[in-house]
XYZ file of C-alpha atoms in Angstrom:
683
model
C 4.916 -8.098 79.055
C 7.216 -5.165 78.787
C 6.116 -4.555 75.195
C 2.451 -4.677 76.127
C 2.959 -2.225 79.004
C 4.818 0.133 76.730
C 1.997 0.016 74.165
C -0.626 0.736 76.853
C 1.449 3.668 78.116
C 1.820 5.073 74.591
C -1.909 4.664 73.997
C -2.723 6.541 77.204
C -0.327 9.315 76.280
C -2.033 9.675 72.905
C -5.438 9.936 74.564
C -4.144 12.519 77.038
C -2.668 14.536 74.165
C -5.907 14.316 72.190
C -7.977 15.467 75.170
C -5.564 18.357 75.699
C -5.910 19.435 72.068
C -9.712 19.288 72.274
C -9.733 21.371 75.467
C -7.364 23.921 73.915
C -9.557 24.230 70.825
C -12.662 24.583 73.002
C -10.948 27.295 75.082
C -9.972 29.245 71.950
C -13.535 28.958 70.659
C -14.958 30.328 73.936
C -12.495 33.243 73.879
C -13.487 34.005 70.293
C -17.171 34.066 71.225
C -16.497 36.381 74.161
C -14.527 38.764 71.949
C -17.189 38.500 69.250
C -20.281 39.264 71.276
C -19.129 41.290 74.286
C -19.509 44.862 73.115
C -19.675 45.993 76.733
C -16.155 44.795 77.369
C -14.906 46.876 74.457
C -16.596 49.957 75.791
C -15.566 49.564 79.414
C -11.848 49.286 78.822
C -10.040 52.016 76.980
C -7.102 49.741 76.276
C -9.303 47.491 74.184
C -9.557 50.217 71.543
C -6.152 49.005 70.405
C -8.009 46.075 68.862
C -8.806 48.504 66.074
C -6.494 50.651 63.995
C -7.077 53.668 66.258
C -4.764 54.012 69.239
C -5.776 57.234 70.984
C -3.013 59.543 72.128
C -3.771 62.288 74.642
C -1.176 64.587 76.128
C -3.216 67.590 77.230
C -5.649 67.100 80.115
C -9.287 67.813 79.331
C -10.514 71.208 80.502
C -12.905 71.065 83.471
C -16.527 71.063 82.368
C -17.158 74.300 84.252
C -14.208 76.145 82.688
C -14.845 78.942 80.149
C -12.636 77.170 77.587
C -14.675 73.970 77.779
C -17.940 75.897 77.469
C -16.649 77.701 74.384
C -15.447 74.569 72.626
C -17.996 71.997 73.773
C -20.734 73.720 75.733
C -24.264 74.330 74.402
C -25.175 77.424 72.386
C -27.082 79.280 75.094
C -29.262 81.306 72.748
C -30.710 78.124 71.275
C -31.461 76.352 74.536
C -35.078 77.492 74.418
C -35.647 75.395 71.254
C -37.057 71.878 71.723
C -38.427 69.236 69.316
C -42.192 68.989 68.956
C -43.467 67.285 65.798
C -46.771 66.099 67.253
C -50.004 67.237 65.571
C -51.549 70.411 66.934
C -55.235 71.200 66.900
C -57.485 69.102 64.676
C -55.684 66.256 62.934
C -57.816 63.429 61.591
C -56.720 59.821 61.883
C -55.933 57.896 58.733
C -58.981 56.855 56.737
C -59.385 53.089 56.307
C -60.997 53.637 52.890
C -58.329 55.107 50.641
C -58.299 56.240 47.026
C -55.849 53.534 45.951
C -52.220 52.455 46.180
C -49.066 54.482 45.584
C -46.014 52.456 44.595
C -42.729 54.370 44.591
C -39.349 53.621 43.022
C -36.567 55.790 44.467
C -33.185 56.400 42.866
C -30.195 58.303 44.230
C -27.855 58.450 47.195
C -28.458 58.409 50.939
C -29.741 61.967 51.365
C -31.867 61.771 48.212
C -33.503 58.554 49.408
C -34.243 60.028 52.818
C -35.774 63.200 51.380
C -37.832 61.194 48.885
C -39.303 58.836 51.482
C -40.467 61.763 53.622
C -42.040 63.421 50.584
C -43.931 60.347 49.365
C -45.441 59.828 52.823
C -46.769 63.400 52.738
C -48.070 62.859 49.185
C -49.877 59.708 50.334
C -51.507 61.644 53.171
C -52.412 64.465 50.796
C -54.101 62.073 48.335
C -55.585 59.787 51.018
C -53.749 56.869 49.420
C -52.275 53.627 50.738
C -48.487 53.740 50.523
C -46.599 50.617 49.525
C -43.184 50.419 51.218
C -40.946 52.347 48.769
C -38.461 50.452 46.626
C -34.863 51.649 46.847
C -33.523 50.691 43.460
C -29.823 50.798 44.287
C -30.305 48.043 46.887
C -31.981 45.317 44.872
C -30.491 41.810 44.824
C -29.752 41.891 41.089
C -26.941 44.405 41.773
C -24.831 41.717 43.448
C -25.800 42.472 47.041
C -27.189 40.069 49.600
C -30.658 38.643 49.012
C -31.078 38.614 52.797
C -31.656 42.378 52.820
C -32.994 44.248 49.844
C -34.835 47.361 48.797
C -36.240 49.394 51.733
C -35.237 46.770 54.306
C -31.594 47.008 53.204
C -31.361 50.390 54.926
C -34.390 50.948 57.160
C -36.559 49.038 59.623
C -39.852 48.259 57.869
C -41.797 47.356 61.024
C -40.777 50.562 62.803
C -41.693 52.594 59.726
C -45.189 51.120 59.526
C -45.866 51.305 63.268
C -44.704 54.912 63.632
C -46.969 56.095 60.800
C -50.042 54.048 61.736
C -52.045 57.183 62.622
C -50.826 59.210 59.649
C -50.788 57.022 56.552
C -51.896 53.497 55.723
C -48.724 51.589 54.811
C -48.506 48.069 53.363
C -45.493 45.966 52.390
C -46.617 44.884 48.923
C -49.312 45.487 46.341
C -52.283 43.094 46.156
C -51.681 40.126 43.843
C -53.778 41.428 40.961
C -52.051 44.841 40.985
C -48.642 43.240 41.438
C -49.226 41.183 38.288
C -50.393 44.290 36.423
C -47.231 46.123 37.465
C -45.031 43.308 36.172
C -46.807 43.607 32.830
C -46.315 47.393 33.007
C -50.041 48.022 32.880
C -50.266 50.486 35.762
C -49.895 54.258 35.141
C -46.484 55.670 35.977
C -45.338 59.237 36.708
C -41.710 60.325 36.573
C -41.974 63.118 39.107
C -39.744 66.131 38.739
C -37.801 67.612 41.634
C -39.809 69.757 44.080
C -43.196 69.239 42.437
C -46.134 71.321 43.644
C -48.801 69.647 45.822
C -51.358 70.797 43.239
C -49.601 68.624 40.647
C -50.614 65.615 42.716
C -54.099 66.896 43.517
C -54.932 67.867 39.940
C -53.133 65.201 37.881
C -52.079 62.188 39.944
C -55.243 61.947 42.060
C -57.484 61.684 38.990
C -55.464 58.765 37.627
C -55.264 57.157 41.061
C -59.046 57.114 41.461
C -59.475 55.706 37.967
C -56.897 52.887 38.177
C -56.687 52.351 41.975
C -52.878 52.412 41.706
C -50.130 54.694 40.408
C -46.379 54.319 40.257
C -44.095 57.251 41.092
C -40.481 57.306 39.935
C -38.389 59.698 42.037
C -34.802 60.292 40.985
C -33.601 63.676 42.243
C -34.106 63.462 45.971
C -37.410 65.215 46.508
C -40.805 64.903 44.831
C -42.613 67.627 46.798
C -41.685 71.263 47.225
C -39.990 72.031 50.517
C -42.067 75.050 51.566
C -45.730 74.223 51.044
C -48.125 76.956 49.829
C -49.752 78.810 52.755
C -53.195 78.406 51.157
C -52.843 74.608 51.200
C -55.056 73.164 53.910
C -53.162 71.868 56.951
C -49.806 72.786 55.370
C -48.044 73.026 58.753
C -49.402 69.626 59.813
C -48.001 68.141 56.618
C -44.611 69.666 57.456
C -44.737 68.133 60.918
C -45.553 64.822 59.278
C -42.278 65.161 57.375
C -40.501 65.553 60.716
C -42.214 62.506 62.191
C -41.115 60.452 59.201
C -37.501 61.671 59.142
C -36.771 61.817 62.858
C -38.995 59.074 64.289
C -40.266 56.621 61.651
C -37.046 56.191 59.655
C -34.935 54.009 61.941
C -32.061 52.082 60.435
C -32.066 48.319 60.178
C -31.191 46.673 63.499
C -27.766 45.414 62.382
C -26.802 48.862 61.084
C -28.112 50.619 64.185
C -26.231 48.254 66.487
C -22.917 48.758 64.701
C -23.403 52.542 64.678
C -24.074 52.432 68.428
C -20.954 50.321 69.021
C -18.779 52.761 67.078
C -20.303 55.689 68.955
C -19.571 54.031 72.306
C -15.985 53.295 71.238
C -15.575 56.954 70.291
C -16.746 57.997 73.737
C -14.713 55.318 75.574
C -11.745 57.652 76.293
C -14.161 59.933 78.174
C -13.666 62.929 75.861
C -16.037 64.823 73.562
C -15.482 64.601 69.814
C -16.086 66.535 66.592
C -17.764 65.000 63.548
C -16.586 66.372 60.201
C -18.249 65.698 56.847
C -15.984 66.747 53.936
C -18.791 66.744 51.336
C -16.168 66.253 48.604
C -17.901 63.963 46.146
C -16.931 63.830 42.506
C -20.425 64.900 41.394
C -20.467 67.951 43.676
C -16.989 69.054 42.599
C -17.923 68.675 38.925
C -21.234 70.505 39.265
C -19.677 73.513 41.010
C -16.522 73.620 38.844
C -13.907 72.826 41.454
C -11.578 70.598 39.413
C -8.474 72.714 39.920
C -8.512 72.176 43.679
C -6.996 68.783 42.863
C -4.114 67.605 40.713
C -3.295 65.133 37.981
C -5.867 62.453 37.235
C -8.376 63.699 39.820
C -8.830 66.948 37.922
C -9.342 64.928 34.737
C -11.962 62.771 36.407
C -13.877 65.816 37.646
C -13.785 67.384 34.173
C -15.021 64.129 32.615
C -17.960 64.175 35.002
C -18.695 67.830 34.297
C -18.700 67.127 30.556
C -21.131 64.252 31.136
C -23.394 66.567 33.168
C -23.336 69.219 30.459
C -24.417 66.712 27.788
C -27.437 65.799 29.908
C -28.373 69.364 30.781
C -27.558 69.041 34.480
C -24.891 71.759 34.239
C -25.190 74.917 32.172
C -22.117 76.913 31.312
C -18.576 76.226 30.178
C -16.556 73.090 30.679
C -13.520 75.035 31.855
C -14.217 76.980 35.045
C -11.895 79.113 37.134
C -11.837 77.034 40.304
C -9.902 79.686 42.222
C -12.681 82.180 41.543
C -15.325 79.597 42.453
C -13.547 79.032 45.741
C -13.478 82.770 46.487
C -17.213 82.886 45.739
C -17.825 80.161 48.314
C -18.975 77.650 45.680
C -16.337 75.000 46.464
C -15.920 72.791 49.535
C -13.579 73.700 52.334
C -10.563 71.419 51.987
C -9.650 69.227 54.986
C -6.527 71.333 55.495
C -8.644 74.497 55.773
C -11.061 72.869 58.207
C -8.130 71.715 60.333
C -6.690 75.238 60.468
C -10.066 76.710 61.424
C -10.493 74.242 64.276
C -6.963 74.787 65.575
C -7.394 78.539 65.333
C -10.643 78.327 67.287
C -8.847 76.585 70.138
C -9.160 72.826 69.643
C -5.940 71.078 70.683
C -3.980 68.621 68.568
C -5.325 65.621 70.507
C -9.000 66.411 69.858
C -10.948 63.424 68.509
C -12.263 64.099 64.994
C -14.553 61.618 63.259
C -14.485 61.921 59.449
C -17.742 60.834 57.835
C -18.823 60.305 54.242
C -19.254 57.338 51.922
C -16.817 59.009 49.524
C -13.988 61.491 50.077
C -12.822 62.330 46.581
C -9.056 62.356 46.304
C -8.716 59.586 48.871
C -6.609 59.659 51.993
C -4.090 61.979 50.331
C -6.470 64.919 50.788
C -6.819 64.090 54.491
C -3.066 64.060 55.199
C -2.948 67.742 56.321
C -5.834 67.124 58.744
C -4.046 64.083 60.163
C -0.893 66.174 60.635
C -2.792 68.745 62.714
C -4.881 66.311 64.783
C -3.542 63.063 66.148
C -6.914 61.377 66.716
C -8.559 61.556 63.286
C -10.720 58.452 62.836
C -13.496 57.057 60.671
C -15.774 54.028 60.725
C -12.955 51.702 59.550
C -10.754 52.792 62.469
C -13.405 51.830 65.009
C -14.753 48.591 63.592
C -13.402 45.289 62.419
C -13.772 44.005 58.841
C -16.111 41.213 59.926
C -18.402 43.753 61.644
C -18.784 45.677 58.401
C -19.233 42.437 56.448
C -21.930 41.370 58.901
C -24.197 44.313 58.028
C -23.907 43.539 54.305
C -25.393 40.079 54.726
C -24.248 36.991 52.839
C -23.044 38.054 49.430
C -21.952 35.775 46.618
C -18.305 35.878 45.567
C -17.903 37.858 42.378
C -15.476 36.572 39.768
C -13.326 39.346 38.385
C -14.625 40.497 35.006
C -11.219 41.772 33.937
C -9.559 39.742 31.134
C -6.624 37.632 32.177
C -3.086 38.429 31.057
C -2.477 37.073 27.518
C -0.260 33.952 27.466
C 3.401 34.488 26.755
C 4.612 33.583 23.267
C 6.935 30.601 23.381
C 10.572 31.339 22.665
C 10.699 28.673 19.965
C 7.762 30.209 18.110
C 9.411 33.627 18.178
C 12.707 32.149 16.991
C 11.107 30.316 14.047
C 9.154 33.447 13.046
C 12.360 35.432 13.106
C 14.101 32.877 10.848
C 11.358 32.891 8.231
C 10.938 36.675 8.193
C 11.948 38.870 5.234
C 15.375 40.215 4.374
C 17.494 41.859 6.985
C 17.857 44.441 8.480
C 14.260 44.583 9.671
C 12.500 46.249 12.645
C 11.288 44.257 15.578
C 7.666 43.128 15.285
C 5.111 45.331 17.109
C 4.129 44.158 20.571
C 0.794 42.377 20.886
C -2.165 44.652 21.561
C -2.704 45.137 25.260
C -6.200 44.227 26.406
C -8.196 47.162 27.751
C -7.926 46.124 31.335
C -8.346 49.231 33.456
C -7.224 47.185 36.417
C -3.629 47.551 35.220
C -3.316 51.276 35.955
C -6.009 51.558 38.608
C -9.735 52.203 38.481
C -9.075 55.497 36.674
C -7.096 53.894 33.838
C -9.868 54.558 31.323
C -9.138 58.336 31.434
C -6.056 57.941 29.240
C -7.719 55.562 26.795
C -11.311 56.657 26.328
C -13.502 59.740 26.315
C -16.369 57.739 27.771
C -16.527 56.360 31.265
C -17.010 52.565 31.250
C -20.232 51.031 32.515
C -20.316 50.210 36.205
C -19.288 46.668 37.041
C -21.308 44.483 39.401
C -18.649 45.090 42.049
C -19.026 48.854 41.692
C -22.809 48.557 41.969
C -22.332 46.498 45.122
C -20.015 49.163 46.537
C -22.625 51.841 45.827
C -25.116 49.856 47.888
C -22.544 49.496 50.677
C -22.064 53.284 50.687
C -25.664 53.678 51.822
C -24.865 51.598 54.905
C -21.634 53.502 55.535
C -23.486 56.807 55.388
C -26.205 55.451 57.673
C -23.541 54.714 60.299
C -21.988 58.142 59.785
C -25.417 59.788 60.030
C -26.018 58.346 63.501
C -22.584 59.416 64.735
C -22.787 62.916 63.235
C -26.183 63.637 64.772
C -24.928 62.536 68.212
C -21.515 64.250 68.044
C -20.600 66.947 70.577
C -19.739 69.270 67.687
C -20.265 69.059 63.931
C -18.633 70.928 61.067
C -19.409 70.471 57.352
C -16.935 70.955 54.559
C -19.741 71.489 52.033
C -23.537 71.574 52.111
C -24.477 70.974 48.462
C -24.576 67.828 46.326
C -23.934 67.114 42.648
C -27.191 68.792 41.608
C -26.883 71.925 43.714
C -29.308 70.628 46.350
C -28.663 70.286 50.122
C -26.565 67.196 50.806
C -25.813 64.720 53.602
C -24.329 67.412 55.858
C -27.455 69.557 55.459
C -29.635 66.668 56.636
C -27.350 66.154 59.637
C -27.539 69.850 60.549
C -31.326 69.784 60.230
C -31.558 66.686 62.443
C -29.302 68.263 65.069
C -31.387 71.454 64.952
C -34.540 69.424 65.580
C -33.167 66.985 68.136
C -30.779 69.190 70.132
C -30.591 72.710 68.774
C -28.103 73.887 71.404
C -25.400 71.400 70.380
C -22.407 73.000 68.675
C -23.065 72.928 64.916
C -20.567 75.087 63.040
C -21.717 76.677 59.788
C -18.711 78.607 58.429
C -19.315 80.970 55.511
C -17.046 79.557 52.799
C -16.802 82.914 51.044
C -15.624 84.700 54.196
C -13.297 81.833 55.087
C -11.683 82.028 51.633
C -11.008 85.738 52.225
C -9.485 84.980 55.606
C -7.135 82.408 54.073
C -6.158 84.803 51.286
C -4.776 87.150 53.939
C -2.304 84.568 55.254
C -1.649 82.472 52.159
C 2.096 83.183 52.389
C 2.346 82.152 56.045
C -0.553 79.742 56.432
C 0.840 77.922 59.451
C 2.119 81.003 61.276
C -0.961 83.162 61.696
C -0.803 86.160 63.992
C -3.094 86.902 66.913
C -5.248 89.326 64.922
C -6.046 86.665 62.337
C -6.808 84.073 65.010
C -9.155 86.546 66.651
C -10.934 87.128 63.322
C -11.423 83.391 62.839
C -12.838 82.932 66.335
C -15.178 85.859 65.843
C -16.399 84.496 62.505
C -17.018 80.957 63.772
C -18.877 82.190 66.853
C -20.978 84.583 64.810
C -21.934 81.882 62.326
C -23.374 79.648 65.053
C -26.491 81.840 64.827
C -26.105 83.703 61.521
C -25.471 80.472 59.632
C -28.618 78.994 61.137
C -30.721 81.979 60.077
C -29.157 81.894 56.606
C -30.173 78.241 56.211
C -33.836 79.254 56.518
C -33.528 81.275 53.301
C -30.973 79.202 51.336
C -31.356 75.532 52.308
C -34.952 75.238 53.500
C -36.561 76.217 50.140
C -34.786 73.203 48.599
C -35.015 70.713 51.488
C -37.343 71.167 54.446
C -35.424 68.606 56.496
C -32.305 70.797 56.415
C -34.158 73.434 58.496
C -37.324 72.039 60.144
C -37.959 75.207 62.166
C -40.368 76.702 63.258
C -42.932 74.056 62.257
C -41.360 71.213 64.268
C -40.119 73.137 67.317
C -41.520 74.693 70.464
C -40.412 77.194 73.107
C -39.503 76.311 76.648
C -37.716 78.298 79.359
C -36.918 77.600 82.957
C -38.196 79.882 85.720
C -35.011 81.943 86.076
C -34.850 82.622 82.368
C -38.496 83.679 82.194
C -37.863 86.487 84.671
C -34.963 87.829 82.617
C -36.939 87.360 79.430
C -39.918 89.420 80.589
C -37.873 92.225 82.110
C -35.890 93.210 79.018
C -35.467 92.112 75.398
C -32.407 89.912 74.913
C -30.413 88.494 72.038
C -32.151 85.205 72.772
C -35.570 86.743 72.106
C -34.197 88.248 68.881
C -33.092 84.788 67.730
C -36.498 83.422 68.676
C -38.223 86.091 66.596
C -35.885 85.529 63.649
C -36.547 81.781 63.671
C -40.295 82.390 63.918
C -40.901 79.941 66.770
C -43.986 80.943 68.765
C -45.511 77.649 69.918
C -45.105 76.886 73.631
C -44.019 73.373 74.510
C -46.715 71.151 76.069
C -46.819 70.786 79.846
C -45.580 67.180 79.850
C -42.266 68.313 78.349
C -41.625 70.871 81.087
C -41.232 68.180 83.723
C -38.201 66.894 81.829
C -36.450 70.264 81.766
C -33.224 70.292 83.777
C -32.763 73.647 85.462
C -29.453 75.229 84.615
C -27.198 76.799 87.241
C -27.724 80.444 88.192
C -24.241 81.455 87.120
C -25.216 81.075 83.466
C -25.975 84.811 83.258
C -22.261 85.454 83.605
C -21.278 82.688 81.182
C -20.732 84.921 78.179
C -18.491 87.219 80.208
C -16.171 84.285 80.906
C -16.677 82.442 77.678
C -13.569 83.552 75.856
C -10.801 83.283 78.418
C -8.440 81.498 76.042
C -5.134 83.160 76.753
C -3.429 79.859 76.040
C -5.491 78.697 73.081
C -4.271 81.307 70.625
C -0.739 80.130 71.267
C -1.586 76.455 70.779
C -1.722 76.425 67.014
C 0.102 73.621 65.291
C 2.803 72.251 67.540
C 2.262 69.479 70.013
C 3.162 69.907 73.614
C 2.929 72.613 76.208
C 5.863 74.722 74.950
C 3.866 75.935 71.950
C 3.395 79.659 72.625
C 5.010 81.467 69.760
C 2.951 80.658 66.657
C -0.050 82.668 67.760
C 2.062 85.670 68.699
C 3.555 86.576 72.073
C 0.948 89.281 72.619
C -1.657 86.663 73.552
C 0.267 85.606 76.657
C -1.202 88.444 78.630
C -4.379 87.137 80.226
C -5.917 90.543 80.746
C -5.478 91.452 77.079
C -7.040 88.168 75.952
C -10.056 88.758 78.170
C -10.512 92.247 76.691
C -10.256 90.874 73.143
C -12.777 88.158 73.855
C -15.173 90.608 75.473
C -15.007 92.695 72.274
C -15.936 89.581 70.303
C -18.915 88.996 72.555
C -20.162 92.554 72.217
C -19.608 92.960 68.499
C -19.739 89.518 66.961
C -22.427 87.573 68.759
C -25.427 89.726 68.025
């Protein structure tokens, strides 16, 4: 009986233990689900940011929102507050015709900004030719490149349903060609046009339209980021309406895929969780851009070699004209090279941003890797990017289910057996003899890194499937960065040109910010002037005096407006989306401003005239206008009270008052200096 009782007791204990294990596993599973799907919890609690690699550190309290220092660093640009987005049709604008001239099928090649420009252009071309647009095919996102079959082509990056719905009144859009035309395309029986960059609208009206009417379908191959000239001829009918259509496509119809948009929103909320504003910085340092503009010598060792290899490749294909060897120092002084992260960090510190300012670094590629960002990290504690504010599984989630790729690199050759070597040595010729040569090493570039081919070959190897997959992933990374950069409290670009000399990702961001919220701080430093400023203190870069700091502040403030006006003559002729003003903007003032405006001409009216905006915003928009406080007239008089900022240069902590020069400690003197900047530099 005792034995039986003991067995029953042991059996019960086993069942109790099993139930406990099941409950524990269930509890862990529930906790995992809560952590997985509760984005709100991550946003609400600042401490939860430590789940990611970023652990924010703040020592200095944030300036009050009403303080002059806060308004200078984070406040709106007052002279652009009259500018509001208005891309709706004006006057007579016919609805899309149900009977079209045929189908336009488009294949788009290139990077993020090239794809975005191309999509906007082909929509305008379809409207111009009264054609039905088939959802464009993004060639770098097709399933054959090793990416997920769940998302491909246009739907890999953008929301197809939103795109079609938003353009329902402008262009007839379908997802695929009819079956008979689809079969003809597979057999390559439909006419195809490889459209050059910035083609004239008359090219389409005189050449493409004739073929379209004859065959009911044409294929356009767009590879350079824009198939229609940015500034349309004034004699072209409804040219301004076509420009506004570009704005409706870029800023309303092109919404990112839901998964991408959700992750971008999560990262944005995590950035704002500490309750502080942040700066978005796009370095613009891609290998193609550096090679095109001859900036190899800004880097060292193998990176310079890689840039020169790319420049040589561009020269062979006629992309670059000139010599292979270029004086990079001279190019930098001419403003043709990107601002290095170290230079951007110095500019921001000199302007008054403290060491604990949050800086978000964007870009699918920062050539030179994290090593080039080390100086920026040393100046600002809270430098982050998308990987700092997301988990690996979140990034994997937006890629979709991708097949595992087996490494294509050859395996290490098997070791020769000792006995075989010994026997070969015995039967060799007379002694003394040299050791046999080592076996040939397989050309596995994985041994020395991805750049190992530089030392072994004059030709860059073909892209592997993994590299093609990474290129597709970069589009998603840049989509996330695009959302964050357009919503940032301040934005500063390191470079505004791509590897073909055209406006790049940063230019699109600046154009979107100009359209969506023109008054947001968007810095546009003149690289040529900045290079001159750095030449003056090259021997004491981290110990600038007060006069130099004052010059930097004056330049940055001045370029808030001058850089914007310069973009209308330099960037807009190459990419309309980089400067969609005045066609897609309207004027709106509040009642207090109207009185000042009518009584005397102001700098604001001068900016308005320079931008060419004359259209008054519709009445329905005026109800949404938030009246600003009456003390705004005195804002510029107080805007530069930064007697402490010039002393806060590179050291952390409140004792940092010597690097900017002791002369800035006098508050009265600082106010006089800043008033001089307002009078001389802001006009």
